[in-house]
């Protein structure tokens, strides 16, 4: 990682909330621990509540961890880090309060030009007012100002556009860093390398050879006390429209001219705009039993906690290939992976009746891995054949590094400090993503929707109708 010399102040707005405690501060600590924060840095928490500094610091301390557990200096580093945090309270919509923050930061920065990174760990309904206050009173003097924001970026195209206009009224696109933490995951980053740095894969990656792809997100727990929030969005908005769609873009985009943000964004945006419009009939939705009884869920809620859908991409490389996305809570497993199934062609002469031929499985989490399913002759005098797997398990192949894989937030915050935008979601991509999903969401949420949520038992694979959807579309490619 290159050394970054600009003095930097990081202001976590919403510093008393869940996101800040669970993700932002632990990621900042890890960067600190690994010596990756700029040499001159300040971290300031800002939120509405007037909090006692020591109490706030000890709450943050509770969530800090070292990735490699046996590090002896961990506790000392945590103490050092905590001592460097300061806190200020103020309203989000108050330019005066932000002017006080500014005066405080000026002192902290010794009136030297210092870049300011504002991390908004606050709900989107206050993004606009907080950005307005920052712009009016707290931008950096003679140095860069950047603002990091995180989903939900609206509920549909219309609300996204409103939010976008509110943000754009105060900051330029270059200053806005929109996080989709799936993009920051190690294995998702490796997809670009696997595809474009390996001649064999690049040649195979097209409709002539690939039968379908399946991007799977499964959690073996429910909404974990967030049901009130979750119910307003549902699994399609929570996981599919953002995380899984971004993964799909990395899996299917054209080769970018370079790895620079502008080139990557160009091919991602192009790909997203080539996905065929989605309709309710392209989905299977489900809800786990017991969801409606959770705190914060309105009676009779039909919000899906499971969804499976099929997408097609209207370009030369992918025409006719089905892309399946599945996301669900309270299922039998916790995992995120991609399965790329190849056409069977004549290979099945050896294995009549086998449903799956060659397949690449890219496991995003847990236990990062890439494996390839191939046929081999079983050793021995008989002529038996068997499918076996060529496995690359990160924990074996990268024994040392895999113990210390950075959390997605660390990578993303570090990139935002460095001004490196390639892993952040461009405004245009979000607009297209919403345009893609909004009509289907409206249809699914209407009273006469042709597709209704199917109840499923927690701890299972979810509604079997999702398997049927895949069978039907697979059969259209290759019976
Ligand atoms: C978040 C969703 O964006 O991603 C959560 O809001 C989900 O509902 C989480 O649990 C999953 O992230 P990860 O990194 O744990 O797979």
GROMACS .gro file of C-alpha atoms and ligand atoms in nm:
model
  495
    1UNK     CA    1   0.000   0.000   0.000
    2UNK     CA    2   0.149   0.333  -0.102
    3UNK     CA    3   0.225   0.584   0.169
    4UNK     CA    4  -0.019   0.870   0.182
    5UNK     CA    5   0.131   1.196   0.288
    6UNK     CA    6  -0.160   1.441   0.303
    7UNK     CA    7  -0.254   1.532   0.659
    8UNK     CA    8  -0.611   1.409   0.698
    9UNK     CA    9  -0.902   1.463   0.931
   10UNK     CA   10  -1.175   1.202   0.939
   11UNK     CA   11  -1.507   1.315   1.078
   12UNK     CA   12  -1.753   1.036   1.150
   13UNK     CA   13  -2.095   1.197   1.140
   14UNK     CA   14  -2.341   0.980   1.331
   15UNK     CA   15  -2.062   0.866   1.562
   16UNK     CA   16  -2.294   0.732   1.829
   17UNK     CA   17  -2.485   0.497   1.597
   18UNK     CA   18  -2.470   0.132   1.509
   19UNK     CA   19  -2.289   0.157   1.176
   20UNK     CA   20  -2.017   0.378   1.323
   21UNK     CA   21  -1.966   0.144   1.620
   22UNK     CA   22  -1.982  -0.182   1.428
   23UNK     CA   23  -1.807  -0.094   1.105
   24UNK     CA   24  -1.652   0.252   1.077
   25UNK     CA   25  -1.445   0.272   1.395
   26UNK     CA   26  -1.328  -0.091   1.389
   27UNK     CA   27  -1.213  -0.038   1.029
   28UNK     CA   28  -1.035   0.285   1.122
   29UNK     CA   29  -0.869   0.107   1.412
   30UNK     CA   30  -0.748  -0.171   1.188
   31UNK     CA   31  -0.599   0.082   0.946
   32UNK     CA   32  -0.432   0.250   1.242
   33UNK     CA   33  -0.304  -0.082   1.374
   34UNK     CA   34  -0.150  -0.166   1.037
   35UNK     CA   35   0.008   0.178   1.008
   36UNK     CA   36  -0.206   0.269   0.709
   37UNK     CA   37  -0.353   0.598   0.826
   38UNK     CA   38  -0.166   0.908   0.709
   39UNK     CA   39   0.115   1.015   0.936
   40UNK     CA   40  -0.077   1.324   1.045
   41UNK     CA   41  -0.436   1.229   1.108
   42UNK     CA   42  -0.724   1.322   1.335
   43UNK     CA   43  -1.047   1.136   1.396
   44UNK     CA   44  -1.346   1.321   1.531
   45UNK     CA   45  -1.689   1.180   1.607
   46UNK     CA   46  -1.993   1.403   1.560
   47UNK     CA   47  -2.352   1.320   1.652
   48UNK     CA   48  -2.660   1.479   1.801
   49UNK     CA   49  -2.636   1.338   2.151
   50UNK     CA   50  -2.425   1.520   2.406
   51UNK     CA   51  -2.208   1.233   2.528
   52UNK     CA   52  -1.941   1.202   2.785
   53UNK     CA   53  -1.612   1.151   2.596
   54UNK     CA   54  -1.484   0.866   2.810
   55UNK     CA   55  -1.815   0.679   2.798
   56UNK     CA   56  -1.830   0.714   2.421
   57UNK     CA   57  -1.470   0.600   2.381
   58UNK     CA   58  -1.525   0.292   2.596
   59UNK     CA   59  -1.828   0.195   2.389
   60UNK     CA   60  -1.618   0.214   2.077
   61UNK     CA   61  -1.345   0.012   2.240
   62UNK     CA   62  -1.592  -0.273   2.293
   63UNK     CA   63  -1.619  -0.329   1.917
   64UNK     CA   64  -1.250  -0.307   1.828
   65UNK     CA   65  -1.070  -0.625   1.739
   66UNK     CA   66  -0.743  -0.738   1.589
   67UNK     CA   67  -0.787  -0.967   1.291
   68UNK     CA   68  -0.497  -1.184   1.396
   69UNK     CA   69  -0.591  -1.277   1.747
   70UNK     CA   70  -0.254  -1.351   1.905
   71UNK     CA   71  -0.108  -1.005   1.845
   72UNK     CA   72   0.049  -0.905   2.174
   73UNK     CA   73   0.040  -0.532   2.114
   74UNK     CA   74  -0.328  -0.529   2.030
   75UNK     CA   75  -0.459  -0.393   2.361
   76UNK     CA   76  -0.195  -0.119   2.372
   77UNK     CA   77  -0.274  -0.013   2.016
   78UNK     CA   78  -0.644  -0.002   2.098
   79UNK     CA   79  -0.577   0.228   2.392
   80UNK     CA   80  -0.357   0.452   2.177
   81UNK     CA   81  -0.622   0.468   1.909
   82UNK     CA   82  -0.903   0.546   2.149
   83UNK     CA   83  -0.702   0.829   2.303
   84UNK     CA   84  -0.682   0.991   1.962
   85UNK     CA   85  -1.059   1.009   1.916
   86UNK     CA   86  -1.249   1.320   2.007
   87UNK     CA   87  -1.621   1.386   2.005
   88UNK     CA   88  -1.849   1.681   1.944
   89UNK     CA   89  -2.223   1.701   1.955
   90UNK     CA   90  -2.441   1.906   1.724
   91UNK     CA   91  -2.742   1.891   1.495
   92UNK     CA   92  -2.704   1.764   1.139
   93UNK     CA   93  -2.900   2.046   0.985
   94UNK     CA   94  -2.730   2.327   1.172
   95UNK     CA   95  -2.469   2.530   0.986
   96UNK     CA   96  -2.385   2.697   1.321
   97UNK     CA   97  -2.309   2.366   1.488
   98UNK     CA   98  -2.089   2.267   1.195
   99UNK     CA   99  -1.916   2.606   1.221
  100UNK     CA  100  -1.826   2.511   1.579
  101UNK     CA  101  -1.697   2.180   1.450
  102UNK     CA  102  -1.496   2.367   1.190
  103UNK     CA  103  -1.337   2.593   1.454
  104UNK     CA  104  -1.249   2.285   1.655
  105UNK     CA  105  -1.098   2.113   1.352
  106UNK     CA  106  -0.897   2.422   1.260
  107UNK     CA  107  -0.732   2.412   1.602
  108UNK     CA  108  -0.671   2.040   1.577
  109UNK     CA  109  -0.518   2.080   1.233
  110UNK     CA  110  -0.297   2.367   1.347
  111UNK     CA  111  -0.445   2.573   1.068
  112UNK     CA  112  -0.245   2.372   0.815
  113UNK     CA  113  -0.407   2.259   0.491
  114UNK     CA  114  -0.562   1.925   0.585
  115UNK     CA  115  -0.787   1.702   0.376
  116UNK     CA  116  -1.124   1.631   0.534
  117UNK     CA  117  -1.313   1.308   0.493
  118UNK     CA  118  -1.669   1.317   0.623
  119UNK     CA  119  -1.807   0.967   0.678
  120UNK     CA  120  -2.185   0.993   0.700
  121UNK     CA  121  -2.299   0.707   0.923
  122UNK     CA  122  -2.649   0.855   0.937
  123UNK     CA  123  -2.984   0.771   0.776
  124UNK     CA  124  -3.030   0.895   0.418
  125UNK     CA  125  -3.314   1.128   0.513
  126UNK     CA  126  -3.053   1.352   0.677
  127UNK     CA  127  -2.779   1.315   0.410
  128UNK     CA  128  -2.896   1.631   0.233
  129UNK     CA  129  -2.911   1.852   0.542
  130UNK     CA  130  -2.581   1.721   0.683
  131UNK     CA  131  -2.409   1.780   0.347
  132UNK     CA  132  -2.557   2.130   0.333
  133UNK     CA  133  -2.415   2.208   0.678
  134UNK     CA  134  -2.074   2.063   0.591
  135UNK     CA  135  -2.064   2.263   0.270
  136UNK     CA  136  -2.170   2.583   0.442
  137UNK     CA  137  -1.936   2.561   0.738
  138UNK     CA  138  -1.687   2.279   0.753
  139UNK     CA  139  -1.513   2.208   0.421
  140UNK     CA  140  -1.133   2.185   0.420
  141UNK     CA  141  -0.932   2.501   0.360
  142UNK     CA  142  -0.683   2.467   0.072
  143UNK     CA  143  -0.718   2.090   0.070
  144UNK     CA  144  -0.962   1.825  -0.049
  145UNK     CA  145  -1.302   1.748   0.104
  146UNK     CA  146  -1.468   1.411   0.046
  147UNK     CA  147  -1.795   1.265   0.169
  148UNK     CA  148  -1.856   0.893   0.218
  149UNK     CA  149  -2.216   0.770   0.218
  150UNK     CA  150  -2.379   0.432   0.238
  151UNK     CA  151  -2.707   0.273   0.138
  152UNK     CA  152  -3.002   0.278   0.143
  153UNK     CA  153  -2.981   0.520  -0.147
  154UNK     CA  154  -3.357   0.553  -0.182
  155UNK     CA  155  -3.628   0.291  -0.232
  156UNK     CA  156  -3.687   0.336  -0.604
  157UNK     CA  157  -3.580   0.549  -0.899
  158UNK     CA  158  -3.777   0.851  -0.786
  159UNK     CA  159  -3.654   0.861  -0.427
  160UNK     CA  160  -3.299   0.792  -0.547
  161UNK     CA  161  -3.311   1.087  -0.785
  162UNK     CA  162  -3.433   1.311  -0.504
  163UNK     CA  163  -3.151   1.199  -0.279
  164UNK     CA  164  -2.904   1.237  -0.560
  165UNK     CA  165  -3.015   1.596  -0.624
  166UNK     CA  166  -2.985   1.678  -0.256
  167UNK     CA  167  -2.627   1.549  -0.252
  168UNK     CA  168  -2.536   1.704  -0.587
  169UNK     CA  169  -2.655   2.044  -0.462
  170UNK     CA  170  -2.359   2.049  -0.224
  171UNK     CA  171  -2.085   1.826  -0.361
  172UNK     CA  172  -1.943   1.725  -0.697
  173UNK     CA  173  -1.953   1.362  -0.810
  174UNK     CA  174  -1.572   1.338  -0.760
  175UNK     CA  175  -1.619   1.423  -0.392
  176UNK     CA  176  -1.890   1.165  -0.325
  177UNK     CA  177  -1.786   0.814  -0.226
  178UNK     CA  178  -2.082   0.573  -0.226
  179UNK     CA  179  -2.005   0.251  -0.046
  180UNK     CA  180  -2.131  -0.089  -0.151
  181UNK     CA  181  -1.929  -0.302   0.085
  182UNK     CA  182  -1.955  -0.612  -0.138
  183UNK     CA  183  -1.734  -0.437  -0.391
  184UNK     CA  184  -1.466  -0.410  -0.124
  185UNK     CA  185  -1.462  -0.783  -0.052
  186UNK     CA  186  -1.137  -0.960  -0.134
  187UNK     CA  187  -1.284  -1.226  -0.361
  188UNK     CA  188  -1.503  -0.979  -0.549
  189UNK     CA  189  -1.186  -0.785  -0.626
  190UNK     CA  190  -1.021  -1.104  -0.742
  191UNK     CA  191  -1.295  -1.156  -1.002
  192UNK     CA  192  -1.142  -0.890  -1.224
  193UNK     CA  193  -0.802  -1.057  -1.195
  194UNK     CA  194  -0.933  -1.410  -1.247
  195UNK     CA  195  -1.119  -1.305  -1.557
  196UNK     CA  196  -0.873  -1.074  -1.723
  197UNK     CA  197  -0.532  -1.195  -1.608
  198UNK     CA  198  -0.595  -1.558  -1.705
  199UNK     CA  199  -0.604  -1.627  -2.073
  200UNK     CA  200  -0.801  -1.949  -2.031
  201UNK     CA  201  -1.085  -1.786  -1.842
  202UNK     CA  202  -1.105  -1.484  -2.064
  203UNK     CA  203  -1.153  -1.709  -2.367
  204UNK     CA  204  -1.426  -1.911  -2.202
  205UNK     CA  205  -1.624  -1.620  -2.063
  206UNK     CA  206  -1.906  -1.587  -2.314
  207UNK     CA  207  -2.240  -1.726  -2.426
  208UNK     CA  208  -2.076  -1.987  -2.649
  209UNK     CA  209  -1.935  -2.167  -2.344
  210UNK     CA  210  -2.126  -2.061  -2.036
  211UNK     CA  211  -2.468  -2.206  -1.972
  212UNK     CA  212  -2.562  -1.986  -1.676
  213UNK     CA  213  -2.431  -1.809  -1.368
  214UNK     CA  214  -2.580  -1.811  -1.022
  215UNK     CA  215  -2.495  -1.549  -0.761
  216UNK     CA  216  -2.599  -1.669  -0.418
  217UNK     CA  217  -2.630  -1.482  -0.090
  218UNK     CA  218  -2.753  -1.681   0.208
  219UNK     CA  219  -2.770  -1.595   0.575
  220UNK     CA  220  -2.860  -1.844   0.845
  221UNK     CA  221  -3.008  -1.577   1.067
  222UNK     CA  222  -3.304  -1.343   1.042
  223UNK     CA  223  -3.318  -0.967   1.071
  224UNK     CA  224  -3.137  -0.964   1.406
  225UNK     CA  225  -3.338  -0.688   1.568
  226UNK     CA  226  -3.341  -0.474   1.252
  227UNK     CA  227  -3.686  -0.592   1.140
  228UNK     CA  228  -3.838  -0.244   1.165
  229UNK     CA  229  -3.578  -0.110   0.922
  230UNK     CA  230  -3.570  -0.420   0.706
  231UNK     CA  231  -3.945  -0.426   0.657
  232UNK     CA  232  -3.936  -0.092   0.475
  233UNK     CA  233  -3.692  -0.231   0.219
  234UNK     CA  234  -3.707  -0.609   0.188
  235UNK     CA  235  -3.439  -0.841   0.055
  236UNK     CA  236  -3.451  -0.719  -0.306
  237UNK     CA  237  -3.354  -0.365  -0.206
  238UNK     CA  238  -3.132  -0.476   0.083
  239UNK     CA  239  -2.913  -0.721  -0.108
  240UNK     CA  240  -3.003  -0.774  -0.474
  241UNK     CA  241  -3.034  -0.428  -0.624
  242UNK     CA  242  -2.693  -0.336  -0.485
  243UNK     CA  243  -2.458  -0.608  -0.360
  244UNK     CA  244  -2.551  -0.887  -0.602
  245UNK     CA  245  -2.593  -0.659  -0.900
  246UNK     CA  246  -2.246  -0.516  -0.840
  247UNK     CA  247  -2.106  -0.869  -0.826
  248UNK     CA  248  -2.286  -0.947  -1.152
  249UNK     CA  249  -2.127  -0.641  -1.310
  250UNK     CA  250  -1.777  -0.757  -1.213
  251UNK     CA  251  -1.852  -1.101  -1.351
  252UNK     CA  252  -1.984  -0.990  -1.687
  253UNK     CA  253  -1.843  -0.647  -1.777
  254UNK     CA  254  -1.609  -0.607  -2.075
  255UNK     CA  255  -1.237  -0.586  -2.021
  256UNK     CA  256  -1.168  -0.233  -1.894
  257UNK     CA  257  -0.895  -0.034  -2.068
  258UNK     CA  258  -0.714  -0.002  -1.737
  259UNK     CA  259  -0.786  -0.052  -1.371
  260UNK     CA  260  -0.846   0.319  -1.319
  261UNK     CA  261  -1.178   0.423  -1.172
  262UNK     CA  262  -1.301   0.593  -1.488
  263UNK     CA  263  -1.232   0.289  -1.708
  264UNK     CA  264  -1.384   0.041  -1.463
  265UNK     CA  265  -1.689   0.260  -1.416
  266UNK     CA  266  -1.733   0.291  -1.790
  267UNK     CA  267  -1.754  -0.084  -1.848
  268UNK     CA  268  -1.963  -0.148  -1.537
  269UNK     CA  269  -2.212   0.120  -1.632
  270UNK     CA  270  -2.232  -0.008  -1.986
  271UNK     CA  271  -2.299  -0.361  -1.866
  272UNK     CA  272  -2.570  -0.252  -1.622
  273UNK     CA  273  -2.743  -0.058  -1.897
  274UNK     CA  274  -2.751  -0.372  -2.112
  275UNK     CA  275  -2.947  -0.584  -1.862
  276UNK     CA  276  -3.299  -0.648  -1.989
  277UNK     CA  277  -3.581  -0.480  -1.790
  278UNK     CA  278  -3.709  -0.696  -1.504
  279UNK     CA  279  -4.070  -0.795  -1.446
  280UNK     CA  280  -4.243  -0.953  -1.147
  281UNK     CA  281  -4.262  -1.284  -1.332
  282UNK     CA  282  -3.881  -1.304  -1.331
  283UNK     CA  283  -3.892  -1.340  -0.952
  284UNK     CA  284  -3.977  -1.589  -0.682
  285UNK     CA  285  -4.020  -1.424  -0.343
  286UNK     CA  286  -4.052  -1.572   0.002
  287UNK     CA  287  -4.090  -1.482   0.365
  288UNK     CA  288  -3.970  -1.694   0.656
  289UNK     CA  289  -4.219  -1.820   0.906
  290UNK     CA  290  -4.223  -1.608   1.218
  291UNK     CA  291  -4.106  -1.290   1.044
  292UNK     CA  292  -4.439  -1.118   1.094
  293UNK     CA  293  -4.421  -1.173   1.467
  294UNK     CA  294  -4.092  -0.983   1.497
  295UNK     CA  295  -4.078  -0.645   1.665
  296UNK     CA  296  -4.133  -0.363   1.421
  297UNK     CA  297  -4.296  -0.572   1.148
  298UNK     CA  298  -4.648  -0.452   1.069
  299UNK     CA  299  -4.924  -0.709   1.082
  300UNK     CA  300  -4.971  -0.890   0.756
  301UNK     CA  301  -4.643  -0.759   0.609
  302UNK     CA  302  -4.566  -0.912   0.268
  303UNK     CA  303  -4.205  -0.790   0.264
  304UNK     CA  304  -3.985  -1.060   0.113
  305UNK     CA  305  -3.697  -1.200   0.317
  306UNK     CA  306  -3.605  -1.426   0.024
  307UNK     CA  307  -3.590  -1.356  -0.347
  308UNK     CA  308  -3.463  -1.537  -0.653
  309UNK     CA  309  -3.465  -1.384  -0.998
  310UNK     CA  310  -3.338  -1.435  -1.348
  311UNK     CA  311  -3.174  -1.169  -1.562
  312UNK     CA  312  -3.061  -1.156  -1.922
  313UNK     CA  313  -2.801  -0.928  -2.070
  314UNK     CA  314  -2.870  -0.789  -2.410
  315UNK     CA  315  -2.526  -0.784  -2.570
  316UNK     CA  316  -2.320  -1.001  -2.798
  317UNK     CA  317  -2.121  -1.165  -2.525
  318UNK     CA  318  -2.414  -1.274  -2.311
  319UNK     CA  319  -2.728  -1.287  -2.521
  320UNK     CA  320  -2.947  -1.580  -2.411
  321UNK     CA  321  -2.747  -1.672  -2.099
  322UNK     CA  322  -2.956  -1.669  -1.780
  323UNK     CA  323  -2.805  -1.503  -1.473
  324UNK     CA  324  -2.968  -1.616  -1.151
  325UNK     CA  325  -2.955  -1.411  -0.832
  326UNK     CA  326  -3.068  -1.556  -0.502
  327UNK     CA  327  -3.073  -1.380  -0.167
  328UNK     CA  328  -3.232  -1.489   0.154
  329UNK     CA  329  -3.234  -1.455   0.529
  330UNK     CA  330  -3.287  -1.731   0.779
  331UNK     CA  331  -3.178  -2.007   0.542
  332UNK     CA  332  -2.975  -2.324   0.604
  333UNK     CA  333  -2.635  -2.167   0.541
  334UNK     CA  334  -2.435  -1.854   0.569
  335UNK     CA  335  -2.246  -1.802   0.247
  336UNK     CA  336  -2.199  -1.583  -0.056
  337UNK     CA  337  -2.076  -1.748  -0.373
  338UNK     CA  338  -2.095  -1.752  -0.749
  339UNK     CA  339  -2.145  -2.062  -0.959
  340UNK     CA  340  -2.050  -2.043  -1.323
  341UNK     CA  341  -2.184  -2.343  -1.509
  342UNK     CA  342  -2.038  -2.435  -1.845
  343UNK     CA  343  -2.226  -2.592  -2.129
  344UNK     CA  344  -2.214  -2.966  -2.136
  345UNK     CA  345  -2.167  -3.015  -2.508
  346UNK     CA  346  -2.035  -3.360  -2.589
  347UNK     CA  347  -1.866  -3.404  -2.253
  348UNK     CA  348  -2.185  -3.564  -2.131
  349UNK     CA  349  -2.134  -3.862  -2.361
  350UNK     CA  350  -1.914  -3.980  -2.074
  351UNK     CA  351  -2.170  -3.898  -1.810
  352UNK     CA  352  -2.524  -3.932  -1.940
  353UNK     CA  353  -2.783  -3.795  -1.704
  354UNK     CA  354  -2.548  -3.572  -1.505
  355UNK     CA  355  -2.709  -3.233  -1.458
  356UNK     CA  356  -2.398  -3.024  -1.402
  357UNK     CA  357  -2.087  -3.035  -1.617
  358UNK     CA  358  -1.784  -2.816  -1.558
  359UNK     CA  359  -1.841  -2.548  -1.305
  360UNK     CA  360  -1.636  -2.274  -1.144
  361UNK     CA  361  -1.735  -2.189  -0.789
  362UNK     CA  362  -1.610  -1.860  -0.653
  363UNK     CA  363  -1.673  -1.843  -0.280
  364UNK     CA  364  -1.682  -1.489  -0.148
  365UNK     CA  365  -1.738  -1.591   0.214
  366UNK     CA  366  -1.682  -1.766   0.446
  367UNK     CA  367  -1.357  -1.949   0.361
  368UNK     CA  368  -1.268  -1.765   0.045
  369UNK     CA  369  -1.204  -2.009  -0.238
  370UNK     CA  370  -1.213  -2.075  -0.610
  371UNK     CA  371  -1.275  -2.423  -0.738
  372UNK     CA  372  -1.324  -2.591  -1.071
  373UNK     CA  373  -1.535  -2.902  -1.118
  374UNK     CA  374  -1.380  -3.139  -1.370
  375UNK     CA  375  -1.414  -3.505  -1.469
  376UNK     CA  376  -1.130  -3.745  -1.397
  377UNK     CA  377  -1.081  -4.115  -1.430
  378UNK     CA  378  -1.102  -4.282  -1.095
  379UNK     CA  379  -0.768  -4.459  -1.037
  380UNK     CA  380  -0.792  -4.834  -1.078
  381UNK     CA  381  -0.848  -5.104  -1.333
  382UNK     CA  382  -1.211  -5.020  -1.384
  383UNK     CA  383  -1.303  -4.739  -1.618
  384UNK     CA  384  -1.498  -4.534  -1.369
  385UNK     CA  385  -1.515  -4.161  -1.398
  386UNK     CA  386  -1.591  -3.906  -1.130
  387UNK     CA  387  -1.635  -3.536  -1.091
  388UNK     CA  388  -1.367  -3.393  -0.867
  389UNK     CA  389  -1.269  -3.047  -0.777
  390UNK     CA  390  -0.954  -2.844  -0.838
  391UNK     CA  391  -0.954  -2.628  -0.532
  392UNK     CA  392  -0.789  -2.307  -0.443
  393UNK     CA  393  -0.857  -2.241  -0.080
  394UNK     CA  394  -0.725  -1.903   0.023
  395UNK     CA  395  -0.629  -2.035   0.363
  396UNK     CA  396  -0.390  -2.284   0.200
  397UNK     CA  397  -0.276  -2.098  -0.107
  398UNK     CA  398  -0.218  -1.771   0.074
  399UNK     CA  399  -0.152  -1.911   0.416
  400UNK     CA  400  -0.005  -1.602   0.574
  401UNK     CA  401  -0.212  -1.335   0.397
  402UNK     CA  402  -0.543  -1.514   0.440
  403UNK     CA  403  -0.519  -1.488   0.819
  404UNK     CA  404  -0.521  -1.117   0.779
  405UNK     CA  405  -0.774  -1.045   0.505
  406UNK     CA  406  -0.890  -0.689   0.540
  407UNK     CA  407  -1.255  -0.622   0.605
  408UNK     CA  408  -1.427  -0.458   0.307
  409UNK     CA  409  -1.471  -0.137   0.508
  410UNK     CA  410  -1.099  -0.106   0.570
  411UNK     CA  411  -1.020  -0.122   0.202
  412UNK     CA  412  -1.296   0.123   0.116
  413UNK     CA  413  -1.211   0.378   0.384
  414UNK     CA  414  -0.844   0.359   0.292
  415UNK     CA  415  -0.930   0.417  -0.072
  416UNK     CA  416  -1.152   0.713   0.020
  417UNK     CA  417  -0.863   0.865   0.217
  418UNK     CA  418  -0.635   0.815  -0.084
  419UNK     CA  419  -0.892   0.956  -0.324
  420UNK     CA  420  -0.905   0.627  -0.515
  421UNK     CA  421  -1.256   0.589  -0.651
  422UNK     CA  422  -1.255   0.266  -0.848
  423UNK     CA  423  -1.434   0.067  -0.576
  424UNK     CA  424  -1.711   0.320  -0.519
  425UNK     CA  425  -2.044   0.318  -0.694
  426UNK     CA  426  -2.095   0.588  -0.952
  427UNK     CA  427  -2.417   0.787  -0.957
  428UNK     CA  428  -2.501   0.663  -1.305
  429UNK     CA  429  -2.476   0.300  -1.194
  430UNK     CA  430  -2.716   0.357  -0.910
  431UNK     CA  431  -2.964   0.527  -1.134
  432UNK     CA  432  -2.954   0.237  -1.379
  433UNK     CA  433  -2.979  -0.018  -1.098
  434UNK     CA  434  -3.291   0.151  -0.968
  435UNK     CA  435  -3.442   0.182  -1.314
  436UNK     CA  436  -3.387  -0.187  -1.357
  437UNK     CA  437  -3.558  -0.292  -1.034
  438UNK     CA  438  -3.822  -0.025  -0.979
  439UNK     CA  439  -4.088  -0.149  -1.226
  440UNK     CA  440  -4.057  -0.507  -1.094
  441UNK     CA  441  -4.073  -0.387  -0.733
  442UNK     CA  442  -4.385  -0.182  -0.806
  443UNK     CA  443  -4.547  -0.481  -0.971
  444UNK     CA  444  -4.446  -0.717  -0.690
  445UNK     CA  445  -4.577  -0.475  -0.430
  446UNK     CA  446  -4.910  -0.414  -0.599
  447UNK     CA  447  -5.223  -0.588  -0.471
  448UNK     CA  448  -5.270  -0.787  -0.790
  449UNK     CA  449  -4.906  -0.893  -0.822
  450UNK     CA  450  -4.876  -1.219  -1.015
  451UNK     CA  451  -4.607  -1.329  -0.768
  452UNK     CA  452  -4.681  -1.358  -0.395
  453UNK     CA  453  -4.435  -1.435  -0.116
  454UNK     CA  454  -4.417  -1.806  -0.038
  455UNK     CA  455  -4.375  -1.893   0.329
  456UNK     CA  456  -4.064  -2.096   0.408
  457UNK     CA  457  -3.934  -2.262   0.719
  458UNK     CA  458  -3.629  -2.102   0.882
  459UNK     CA  459  -3.317  -2.314   0.835
  460UNK     CA  460  -3.419  -2.448   0.493
  461UNK     CA  461  -3.315  -2.364   0.137
  462UNK     CA  462  -3.613  -2.132   0.096
  463UNK     CA  463  -3.904  -2.179  -0.144
  464UNK     CA  464  -3.854  -2.469  -0.390
  465UNK     CA  465  -4.017  -2.250  -0.656
  466UNK     CA  466  -3.674  -2.086  -0.690
  467UNK     CA  467  -3.530  -2.417  -0.815
  468UNK     CA  468  -3.812  -2.442  -1.066
  469UNK     CA  469  -3.735  -2.096  -1.199
  470UNK     CA  470  -3.375  -2.198  -1.261
  471UNK     CA  471  -3.468  -2.532  -1.419
  472UNK     CA  472  -3.700  -2.365  -1.665
  473UNK     CA  473  -3.444  -2.111  -1.779
  474UNK     CA  474  -3.157  -2.360  -1.789
  475UNK     CA  475  -3.359  -2.589  -2.009
  476UNK     CA  476  -3.400  -2.307  -2.258
  477UNK     CA  477  -3.022  -2.288  -2.303
  478UNK     CA  478  -2.937  -2.656  -2.303
  479UNK     CA  479  -3.191  -2.926  -2.224
  480LIG     C1  480  -2.602  -0.537   0.450
  480LIG     C2  481  -2.746  -0.572   0.466
  480LIG     O1  482  -2.585  -0.446   0.344
  480LIG     O2  483  -2.529  -0.654   0.422
  480LIG     C3  484  -2.767  -0.677   0.573
  480LIG     O3  485  -2.820  -0.455   0.498
  480LIG     C4  486  -2.677  -0.796   0.549
  480LIG     O4  487  -2.901  -0.716   0.580
  480LIG     C5  488  -2.534  -0.752   0.524
  480LIG     O5  489  -2.683  -0.879   0.662
  480LIG     C6  490  -2.447  -0.869   0.481
  480LIG     O6  491  -2.314  -0.831   0.474
  480LIG     P1  492  -2.199  -0.937   0.493
  480LIG     O7  493  -2.075  -0.861   0.462
  480LIG     O8  494  -2.206  -0.982   0.634
  480LIG     O9  495  -2.227  -1.048   0.399
   0.00000   0.00000   0.00000
